[in-house]
Amino acid sequence: MSIILAAVPLLSTAAQGGSTREPCWRLAWEENFDCAQIDSTVWSKCTRGNPDWQNTQSSDPRLFEISDGTLKLRGIVNDDTTKDPAPYLTGGIWTKDKKSFNPGRFEIRARLHGAKGAWPAIWLLPFDHENNKWPMGGEIDIMERLNNNHGAYQTVHSHYTYDLGRTANPQSTGIYPINREEFNVYGVEIHPDKVVFFINGKPTLTYPKINDGADGQFPFYIPQYLLIDMQLGGQWVGEVDSKDLPVEMEIDWVRYYEPAQ
């Protein structure tokens, strides 16, 4: 895919509480899902694992479709538990071990179809995952939506928030309104001293670095890989209603910006 460069303004100074200078971002990479197949040089299908988000991930082709310029990731009832014991099957993609993103700005335009027990997510993990084990390397959740809620969660996780339980000062998570039936743009900016989330271009949560990142409070300023996945069920979202299935999330595009020189 060719690289398209463009300049876009940083979030407003008032939103960030910074100086009056407004630097720009440069569009360094984008994925528009305009080919018949997922670009295997960038993306892989998420593999099955033990965590709730991963315990129904599958490579079943019914879970993946590119059409009309969007990628559809689905959650379905498993119709053959003799081959796979999972009650449901879900699709996800990630750039793990393939494409690394330096700290910058990420935007993903997506539409989320609701169902009881649906848990779509867009998130970042350390590219060097072998030397940045969870939660020490941190996790940035650009978007998580439960069921058919009117809001999306945006969250950071780390040793500081998870192991030490320090989630309130500074605030590490929040739920923010979305246009439930429409496409929304979910975004995050990773700065040396803060992580700034936004939805549809409006700032939501800012998570600052404090005390020079002591106690593993701010591990986020490192290269990341991107995950986009549909999931069903789990301790957080609760039980699935199979009558609501299949369910899908649609991804229109992904854009990654780096600071303009």
PDB file of C-alpha atoms in Angstrom:
ATOM      1  CA  MET A   1       0.000   0.000   0.000  1.00  0.00           C
ATOM      2  CA  SER A   2       1.320   3.434  -0.895  1.00  0.00           C
ATOM      3  CA  ILE A   3       2.005   5.923   1.880  1.00  0.00           C
ATOM      4  CA  ILE A   4      -0.003   9.119   1.718  1.00  0.00           C
ATOM      5  CA  LEU A   5       1.303  12.142   3.563  1.00  0.00           C
ATOM      6  CA  ALA A   6      -0.885  14.901   4.884  1.00  0.00           C
ATOM      7  CA  ALA A   7      -0.832  17.364   7.749  1.00  0.00           C
ATOM      8  CA  VAL A   8      -3.569  17.531  10.346  1.00  0.00           C
ATOM      9  CA  PRO A   9      -3.703  19.724  13.428  1.00  0.00           C
ATOM     10  CA  LEU A  10      -3.089  18.401  16.899  1.00  0.00           C
ATOM     11  CA  LEU A  11      -5.966  18.505  19.369  1.00  0.00           C
ATOM     12  CA  SER A  12      -6.664  22.024  20.523  1.00  0.00           C
ATOM     13  CA  THR A  13      -4.532  23.615  23.206  1.00  0.00           C
ATOM     14  CA  ALA A  14      -7.550  24.165  25.414  1.00  0.00           C
ATOM     15  CA  ALA A  15      -8.388  20.466  25.281  1.00  0.00           C
ATOM     16  CA  GLN A  16      -4.858  19.451  26.201  1.00  0.00           C
ATOM     17  CA  GLY A  17      -4.070  22.147  28.719  1.00  0.00           C
ATOM     18  CA  GLY A  18      -0.724  22.795  27.035  1.00  0.00           C
ATOM     19  CA  SER A  19       1.040  25.722  25.478  1.00  0.00           C
ATOM     20  CA  THR A  20      -0.363  27.867  22.694  1.00  0.00           C
ATOM     21  CA  ARG A  21       1.729  26.081  20.074  1.00  0.00           C
ATOM     22  CA  GLU A  22      -0.221  23.619  17.943  1.00  0.00           C
ATOM     23  CA  PRO A  23       2.071  21.171  16.157  1.00  0.00           C
ATOM     24  CA  CYS A  24       0.850  19.024  13.281  1.00  0.00           C
ATOM     25  CA  TRP A  25       0.645  15.326  12.579  1.00  0.00           C
ATOM     26  CA  ARG A  26       1.612  13.755   9.277  1.00  0.00           C
ATOM     27  CA  LEU A  27      -0.358  10.826   7.907  1.00  0.00           C
ATOM     28  CA  ALA A  28       2.267   8.103   7.599  1.00  0.00           C
ATOM     29  CA  TRP A  29       0.176   4.986   6.941  1.00  0.00           C
ATOM     30  CA  GLU A  30      -3.413   4.020   6.286  1.00  0.00           C
ATOM     31  CA  GLU A  31      -5.481   0.916   5.692  1.00  0.00           C
ATOM     32  CA  ASN A  32      -8.691   1.311   3.699  1.00  0.00           C
ATOM     33  CA  PHE A  33      -9.623  -2.339   3.230  1.00  0.00           C
ATOM     34  CA  ASP A  34     -10.070  -1.773  -0.490  1.00  0.00           C
ATOM     35  CA  CYS A  35      -8.608  -5.121  -1.587  1.00  0.00           C
ATOM     36  CA  ALA A  36     -10.361  -8.460  -1.776  1.00  0.00           C
ATOM     37  CA  GLN A  37      -8.245  -9.959   0.996  1.00  0.00           C
ATOM     38  CA  ILE A  38      -6.675  -8.785   4.243  1.00  0.00           C
ATOM     39  CA  ASP A  39      -3.103  -7.604   3.622  1.00  0.00           C
ATOM     40  CA  SER A  40      -1.115 -10.468   5.122  1.00  0.00           C
ATOM     41  CA  THR A  41       2.095  -8.422   5.188  1.00  0.00           C
ATOM     42  CA  VAL A  42       0.487  -6.208   7.850  1.00  0.00           C
ATOM     43  CA  TRP A  43      -2.314  -8.205   9.464  1.00  0.00           C
ATOM     44  CA  SER A  44      -2.804 -11.684  10.867  1.00  0.00           C
ATOM     45  CA  LYS A  45      -5.964 -13.225  12.256  1.00  0.00           C
ATOM     46  CA  CYS A  46      -5.985 -13.219  16.046  1.00  0.00           C
ATOM     47  CA  THR A  47      -5.252 -16.620  17.513  1.00  0.00           C
ATOM     48  CA  ARG A  48      -7.133 -18.486  20.228  1.00  0.00           C
ATOM     49  CA  GLY A  49      -5.989 -17.894  23.809  1.00  0.00           C
ATOM     50  CA  ASN A  50      -7.085 -18.142  27.426  1.00  0.00           C
ATOM     51  CA  PRO A  51      -8.088 -14.520  28.213  1.00  0.00           C
ATOM     52  CA  ASP A  52     -11.785 -13.641  27.881  1.00  0.00           C
ATOM     53  CA  TRP A  53     -11.166 -11.466  24.829  1.00  0.00           C
ATOM     54  CA  GLN A  54      -9.353 -14.314  23.060  1.00  0.00           C
ATOM     55  CA  ASN A  55     -11.089 -17.530  24.056  1.00  0.00           C
ATOM     56  CA  THR A  56     -13.412 -17.700  21.039  1.00  0.00           C
ATOM     57  CA  GLN A  57     -11.096 -16.200  18.393  1.00  0.00           C
ATOM     58  CA  SER A  58     -11.063 -18.294  15.242  1.00  0.00           C
ATOM     59  CA  SER A  59      -9.764 -18.229  11.672  1.00  0.00           C
ATOM     60  CA  ASP A  60     -13.115 -19.472  10.322  1.00  0.00           C
ATOM     61  CA  PRO A  61     -13.623 -17.585   7.021  1.00  0.00           C
ATOM     62  CA  ARG A  62     -17.240 -16.795   7.930  1.00  0.00           C
ATOM     63  CA  LEU A  63     -15.914 -14.344  10.518  1.00  0.00           C
ATOM     64  CA  PHE A  64     -14.075 -12.143   8.012  1.00  0.00           C
ATOM     65  CA  GLU A  65     -15.386 -10.275   4.995  1.00  0.00           C
ATOM     66  CA  ILE A  66     -14.176  -7.302   2.975  1.00  0.00           C
ATOM     67  CA  SER A  67     -16.963  -5.694   0.959  1.00  0.00           C
ATOM     68  CA  ASP A  68     -18.112  -2.186   0.078  1.00  0.00           C
ATOM     69  CA  GLY A  69     -14.813  -0.808   1.337  1.00  0.00           C
ATOM     70  CA  THR A  70     -15.144  -2.119   4.878  1.00  0.00           C
ATOM     71  CA  LEU A  71     -13.824  -5.052   6.854  1.00  0.00           C
ATOM     72  CA  LYS A  72     -16.487  -7.007   8.711  1.00  0.00           C
ATOM     73  CA  LEU A  73     -15.455  -8.974  11.794  1.00  0.00           C
ATOM     74  CA  ARG A  74     -18.202 -11.261  13.053  1.00  0.00           C
ATOM     75  CA  GLY A  75     -19.311 -13.204  16.078  1.00  0.00           C
ATOM     76  CA  ILE A  76     -21.418 -16.295  15.394  1.00  0.00           C
ATOM     77  CA  VAL A  77     -22.832 -19.358  17.103  1.00  0.00           C
ATOM     78  CA  ASN A  78     -20.495 -22.304  16.642  1.00  0.00           C
ATOM     79  CA  ASP A  79     -22.502 -24.833  14.645  1.00  0.00           C
ATOM     80  CA  ASP A  80     -20.009 -27.685  15.099  1.00  0.00           C
ATOM     81  CA  THR A  81     -18.627 -28.041  18.612  1.00  0.00           C
ATOM     82  CA  THR A  82     -17.193 -31.461  17.754  1.00  0.00           C
ATOM     83  CA  LYS A  83     -14.434 -29.680  15.816  1.00  0.00           C
ATOM     84  CA  ASP A  84     -14.121 -26.719  18.187  1.00  0.00           C
ATOM     85  CA  PRO A  85     -15.620 -26.790  21.707  1.00  0.00           C
ATOM     86  CA  ALA A  86     -16.104 -23.023  21.925  1.00  0.00           C
ATOM     87  CA  PRO A  87     -19.834 -22.148  21.969  1.00  0.00           C
ATOM     88  CA  TYR A  88     -19.200 -19.071  19.819  1.00  0.00           C
ATOM     89  CA  LEU A  89     -16.656 -18.097  17.193  1.00  0.00           C
ATOM     90  CA  THR A  90     -15.293 -14.582  16.766  1.00  0.00           C
ATOM     91  CA  GLY A  91     -12.936 -12.847  14.363  1.00  0.00           C
ATOM     92  CA  GLY A  92     -10.128 -10.393  14.986  1.00  0.00           C
ATOM     93  CA  ILE A  93      -6.991  -9.074  13.312  1.00  0.00           C
ATOM     94  CA  TRP A  94      -3.727  -7.731  14.683  1.00  0.00           C
ATOM     95  CA  THR A  95      -0.373  -6.421  13.452  1.00  0.00           C
ATOM     96  CA  LYS A  96       1.522  -8.465  16.059  1.00  0.00           C
ATOM     97  CA  ASP A  97       5.079  -9.319  14.921  1.00  0.00           C
ATOM     98  CA  LYS A  98       4.396  -7.697  11.536  1.00  0.00           C
ATOM     99  CA  LYS A  99       3.866  -3.942  11.772  1.00  0.00           C
ATOM    100  CA  SER A 100       5.118  -1.701  14.557  1.00  0.00           C
ATOM    101  CA  PHE A 101       3.843   1.816  15.229  1.00  0.00           C
ATOM    102  CA  ASN A 102       5.953   4.379  17.040  1.00  0.00           C
ATOM    103  CA  PRO A 103       4.119   6.674  19.469  1.00  0.00           C
ATOM    104  CA  GLY A 104       1.832   8.904  17.423  1.00  0.00           C
ATOM    105  CA  ARG A 105      -1.814   9.410  16.615  1.00  0.00           C
ATOM    106  CA  PHE A 106      -4.231   6.613  15.698  1.00  0.00           C
ATOM    107  CA  GLU A 107      -7.710   6.948  14.212  1.00  0.00           C
ATOM    108  CA  ILE A 108     -10.098   4.121  13.331  1.00  0.00           C
ATOM    109  CA  ARG A 109     -13.512   4.637  11.731  1.00  0.00           C
ATOM    110  CA  ALA A 110     -15.867   1.846  12.751  1.00  0.00           C
ATOM    111  CA  ARG A 111     -19.510   0.922  13.126  1.00  0.00           C
ATOM    112  CA  LEU A 112     -20.513  -1.436  15.921  1.00  0.00           C
ATOM    113  CA  HIS A 113     -23.575  -3.637  15.682  1.00  0.00           C
ATOM    114  CA  GLY A 114     -25.009  -4.493  19.065  1.00  0.00           C
ATOM    115  CA  ALA A 115     -25.935  -7.795  20.684  1.00  0.00           C
ATOM    116  CA  LYS A 116     -26.238  -9.063  24.234  1.00  0.00           C
ATOM    117  CA  GLY A 117     -22.741 -10.225  25.131  1.00  0.00           C
ATOM    118  CA  ALA A 118     -20.995  -8.408  22.267  1.00  0.00           C
ATOM    119  CA  TRP A 119     -17.609  -6.906  23.117  1.00  0.00           C
ATOM    120  CA  PRO A 120     -15.854  -5.285  20.135  1.00  0.00           C
ATOM    121  CA  ALA A 121     -12.503  -3.641  20.820  1.00  0.00           C
ATOM    122  CA  ILE A 122      -9.727  -1.603  19.196  1.00  0.00           C
ATOM    123  CA  TRP A 123      -6.504  -1.464  21.199  1.00  0.00           C
ATOM    124  CA  LEU A 124      -2.727  -1.275  21.376  1.00  0.00           C
ATOM    125  CA  LEU A 125      -0.085  -3.481  23.004  1.00  0.00           C
ATOM    126  CA  PRO A 126       3.729  -3.265  23.064  1.00  0.00           C
ATOM    127  CA  PHE A 127       5.284  -4.501  19.821  1.00  0.00           C
ATOM    128  CA  ASP A 128       8.183  -5.967  21.808  1.00  0.00           C
ATOM    129  CA  HIS A 129       5.787  -8.078  23.834  1.00  0.00           C
ATOM    130  CA  GLU A 130       8.464 -10.541  24.950  1.00  0.00           C
ATOM    131  CA  ASN A 131      10.265  -7.832  26.945  1.00  0.00           C
ATOM    132  CA  ASN A 132       7.124  -5.922  27.938  1.00  0.00           C
ATOM    133  CA  LYS A 133       4.923  -8.516  29.576  1.00  0.00           C
ATOM    134  CA  TRP A 134       1.407  -7.492  30.513  1.00  0.00           C
ATOM    135  CA  PRO A 135       0.698  -5.364  32.438  1.00  0.00           C
ATOM    136  CA  MET A 136       4.230  -3.963  32.782  1.00  0.00           C
ATOM    137  CA  GLY A 137       4.307  -2.870  29.118  1.00  0.00           C
ATOM    138  CA  GLY A 138       0.886  -1.268  29.334  1.00  0.00           C
ATOM    139  CA  GLU A 139      -2.269  -1.505  27.250  1.00  0.00           C
ATOM    140  CA  ILE A 140      -4.155   1.299  25.500  1.00  0.00           C
ATOM    141  CA  ASP A 141      -7.824   0.572  24.794  1.00  0.00           C
ATOM    142  CA  ILE A 142      -8.893   2.987  22.067  1.00  0.00           C
ATOM    143  CA  MET A 143     -12.426   1.604  22.100  1.00  0.00           C
ATOM    144  CA  GLU A 144     -14.404  -1.101  23.886  1.00  0.00           C
ATOM    145  CA  ARG A 145     -18.175  -1.338  23.671  1.00  0.00           C
ATOM    146  CA  LEU A 146     -20.409  -3.697  25.655  1.00  0.00           C
ATOM    147  CA  ASN A 147     -23.682  -5.141  24.385  1.00  0.00           C
ATOM    148  CA  ASN A 148     -25.484  -2.337  22.529  1.00  0.00           C
ATOM    149  CA  ASN A 149     -24.502   0.543  24.813  1.00  0.00           C
ATOM    150  CA  HIS A 150     -24.668   4.182  23.772  1.00  0.00           C
ATOM    151  CA  GLY A 151     -21.125   4.713  25.026  1.00  0.00           C
ATOM    152  CA  ALA A 152     -17.630   3.346  24.442  1.00  0.00           C
ATOM    153  CA  TYR A 153     -14.937   2.797  27.047  1.00  0.00           C
ATOM    154  CA  GLN A 154     -11.455   4.246  26.621  1.00  0.00           C
ATOM    155  CA  THR A 155      -8.829   3.024  29.063  1.00  0.00           C
ATOM    156  CA  VAL A 156      -5.163   2.604  29.886  1.00  0.00           C
ATOM    157  CA  HIS A 157      -3.857  -0.393  31.824  1.00  0.00           C
ATOM    158  CA  SER A 158      -0.459  -0.790  33.466  1.00  0.00           C
ATOM    159  CA  HIS A 159       1.257  -2.201  36.521  1.00  0.00           C
ATOM    160  CA  TYR A 160       0.235   1.034  38.241  1.00  0.00           C
ATOM    161  CA  THR A 161      -3.480   0.663  37.459  1.00  0.00           C
ATOM    162  CA  TYR A 162      -3.836  -3.126  37.512  1.00  0.00           C
ATOM    163  CA  ASP A 163      -1.412  -4.521  40.083  1.00  0.00           C
ATOM    164  CA  LEU A 164      -1.370  -1.479  42.366  1.00  0.00           C
ATOM    165  CA  GLY A 165      -5.018  -0.597  41.713  1.00  0.00           C
ATOM    166  CA  ARG A 166      -4.380   3.130  41.237  1.00  0.00           C
ATOM    167  CA  THR A 167      -7.084   4.016  38.713  1.00  0.00           C
ATOM    168  CA  ALA A 168      -8.549   7.245  40.082  1.00  0.00           C
ATOM    169  CA  ASN A 169      -5.619   9.658  40.346  1.00  0.00           C
ATOM    170  CA  PRO A 170      -5.073  10.099  37.497  1.00  0.00           C
ATOM    171  CA  GLN A 171      -8.302   8.724  36.036  1.00  0.00           C
ATOM    172  CA  SER A 172      -7.447   5.767  33.828  1.00  0.00           C
ATOM    173  CA  THR A 173     -10.801   4.977  32.189  1.00  0.00           C
ATOM    174  CA  GLY A 174     -14.102   6.485  31.142  1.00  0.00           C
ATOM    175  CA  ILE A 175     -17.187   5.809  29.030  1.00  0.00           C
ATOM    176  CA  TYR A 176     -18.118   8.370  26.390  1.00  0.00           C
ATOM    177  CA  PRO A 177     -21.113   8.839  24.051  1.00  0.00           C
ATOM    178  CA  ILE A 178     -21.119   7.456  20.522  1.00  0.00           C
ATOM    179  CA  ASN A 179     -23.596   7.555  17.666  1.00  0.00           C
ATOM    180  CA  ARG A 180     -24.792   4.025  18.286  1.00  0.00           C
ATOM    181  CA  GLU A 181     -26.171   3.245  14.818  1.00  0.00           C
ATOM    182  CA  GLU A 182     -23.522   5.102  12.813  1.00  0.00           C
ATOM    183  CA  PHE A 183     -19.818   5.051  12.063  1.00  0.00           C
ATOM    184  CA  ASN A 184     -17.684   6.765  14.689  1.00  0.00           C
ATOM    185  CA  VAL A 185     -13.999   7.687  14.645  1.00  0.00           C
ATOM    186  CA  TYR A 186     -12.103   6.410  17.668  1.00  0.00           C
ATOM    187  CA  GLY A 187      -8.680   7.865  18.326  1.00  0.00           C
ATOM    188  CA  VAL A 188      -5.733   8.235  20.624  1.00  0.00           C
ATOM    189  CA  GLU A 189      -2.537  10.281  20.720  1.00  0.00           C
ATOM    190  CA  ILE A 190       0.515   8.992  22.580  1.00  0.00           C
ATOM    191  CA  HIS A 191       2.801  11.781  23.813  1.00  0.00           C
ATOM    192  CA  PRO A 192       5.913  11.538  25.998  1.00  0.00           C
ATOM    193  CA  ASP A 193       3.932  12.960  28.922  1.00  0.00           C
ATOM    194  CA  LYS A 194       0.318  11.915  28.314  1.00  0.00           C
ATOM    195  CA  VAL A 195      -2.140   9.743  26.408  1.00  0.00           C
ATOM    196  CA  VAL A 196      -5.089  11.641  24.910  1.00  0.00           C
ATOM    197  CA  PHE A 197      -8.235   9.850  23.734  1.00  0.00           C
ATOM    198  CA  PHE A 198     -10.950  11.242  21.506  1.00  0.00           C
ATOM    199  CA  ILE A 199     -14.147  10.232  19.723  1.00  0.00           C
ATOM    200  CA  ASN A 200     -15.231  11.902  16.499  1.00  0.00           C
ATOM    201  CA  GLY A 201     -12.454  14.440  16.928  1.00  0.00           C
ATOM    202  CA  LYS A 202     -13.566  15.541  20.402  1.00  0.00           C
ATOM    203  CA  PRO A 203     -11.203  14.976  23.353  1.00  0.00           C
ATOM    204  CA  THR A 204     -12.514  12.607  25.977  1.00  0.00           C
ATOM    205  CA  LEU A 205      -9.929  11.320  28.469  1.00  0.00           C
ATOM    206  CA  THR A 206      -6.383  12.594  29.054  1.00  0.00           C
ATOM    207  CA  TYR A 207      -4.091  10.362  31.074  1.00  0.00           C
ATOM    208  CA  PRO A 208      -0.945  12.237  32.191  1.00  0.00           C
ATOM    209  CA  LYS A 209       2.450  10.942  33.201  1.00  0.00           C
ATOM    210  CA  ILE A 210       3.037  11.726  36.876  1.00  0.00           C
ATOM    211  CA  ASN A 211       6.046  11.407  39.187  1.00  0.00           C
ATOM    212  CA  ASP A 212       8.215  10.686  36.146  1.00  0.00           C
ATOM    213  CA  GLY A 213       6.277   7.458  35.587  1.00  0.00           C
ATOM    214  CA  ALA A 214       7.319   5.880  38.884  1.00  0.00           C
ATOM    215  CA  ASP A 215       5.828   2.484  39.846  1.00  0.00           C
ATOM    216  CA  GLY A 216       5.199   1.582  36.204  1.00  0.00           C
ATOM    217  CA  GLN A 217       2.667   4.392  35.836  1.00  0.00           C
ATOM    218  CA  PHE A 218       3.478   5.420  32.260  1.00  0.00           C
ATOM    219  CA  PRO A 219       4.972   2.663  30.064  1.00  0.00           C
ATOM    220  CA  PHE A 220       3.108   3.789  26.939  1.00  0.00           C
ATOM    221  CA  TYR A 221       5.735   5.764  25.011  1.00  0.00           C
ATOM    222  CA  ILE A 222       7.067   2.733  23.140  1.00  0.00           C
ATOM    223  CA  PRO A 223       6.329   1.060  19.774  1.00  0.00           C
ATOM    224  CA  GLN A 224       2.934  -0.639  19.663  1.00  0.00           C
ATOM    225  CA  TYR A 225       0.961  -3.117  17.622  1.00  0.00           C
ATOM    226  CA  LEU A 226      -2.732  -2.718  16.811  1.00  0.00           C
ATOM    227  CA  LEU A 227      -5.570  -5.133  17.536  1.00  0.00           C
ATOM    228  CA  ILE A 228      -9.140  -4.968  16.196  1.00  0.00           C
ATOM    229  CA  ASP A 229     -11.414  -7.751  17.360  1.00  0.00           C
ATOM    230  CA  MET A 230     -14.979  -8.876  17.787  1.00  0.00           C
ATOM    231  CA  GLN A 231     -15.567 -10.873  20.970  1.00  0.00           C
ATOM    232  CA  LEU A 232     -18.545 -12.507  22.647  1.00  0.00           C
ATOM    233  CA  GLY A 233     -19.022 -13.083  26.350  1.00  0.00           C
ATOM    234  CA  GLY A 234     -16.704 -12.913  29.316  1.00  0.00           C
ATOM    235  CA  GLN A 235     -16.677 -11.789  32.915  1.00  0.00           C
ATOM    236  CA  TRP A 236     -16.980  -8.099  32.045  1.00  0.00           C
ATOM    237  CA  VAL A 237     -19.654  -8.108  29.341  1.00  0.00           C
ATOM    238  CA  GLY A 238     -21.621 -11.056  30.700  1.00  0.00           C
ATOM    239  CA  GLU A 239     -23.673 -13.760  29.034  1.00  0.00           C
ATOM    240  CA  VAL A 240     -24.387 -13.955  25.301  1.00  0.00           C
ATOM    241  CA  ASP A 241     -27.886 -14.163  23.841  1.00  0.00           C
ATOM    242  CA  SER A 242     -27.511 -16.450  20.841  1.00  0.00           C
ATOM    243  CA  LYS A 243     -30.740 -15.067  19.371  1.00  0.00           C
ATOM    244  CA  ASP A 244     -28.898 -11.775  18.757  1.00  0.00           C
ATOM    245  CA  LEU A 245     -26.274 -13.482  16.587  1.00  0.00           C
ATOM    246  CA  PRO A 246     -24.605 -13.141  14.200  1.00  0.00           C
ATOM    247  CA  VAL A 247     -23.188  -9.749  15.124  1.00  0.00           C
ATOM    248  CA  GLU A 248     -20.424  -7.771  13.474  1.00  0.00           C
ATOM    249  CA  MET A 249     -18.214  -4.725  13.650  1.00  0.00           C
ATOM    250  CA  GLU A 250     -17.358  -2.847  10.462  1.00  0.00           C
ATOM    251  CA  ILE A 251     -13.995  -1.126  10.010  1.00  0.00           C
ATOM    252  CA  ASP A 252     -13.939   1.557   7.323  1.00  0.00           C
ATOM    253  CA  TRP A 253     -10.326   2.668   7.703  1.00  0.00           C
ATOM    254  CA  VAL A 254      -7.314   2.866   9.995  1.00  0.00           C
ATOM    255  CA  ARG A 255      -4.966   5.867   9.993  1.00  0.00           C
ATOM    256  CA  TYR A 256      -1.665   6.336  11.742  1.00  0.00           C
ATOM    257  CA  TYR A 257       0.012   9.736  12.057  1.00  0.00           C
ATOM    258  CA  GLU A 258       3.503  10.640  13.172  1.00  0.00           C
ATOM    259  CA  PRO A 259       4.678  14.067  14.332  1.00  0.00           C
ATOM    260  CA  ALA A 260       5.446  16.370  11.403  1.00  0.00           C
ATOM    261  CA  GLN A 261       9.060  17.532  11.372  1.00  0.00           C
TER     262      GLN A 261
END
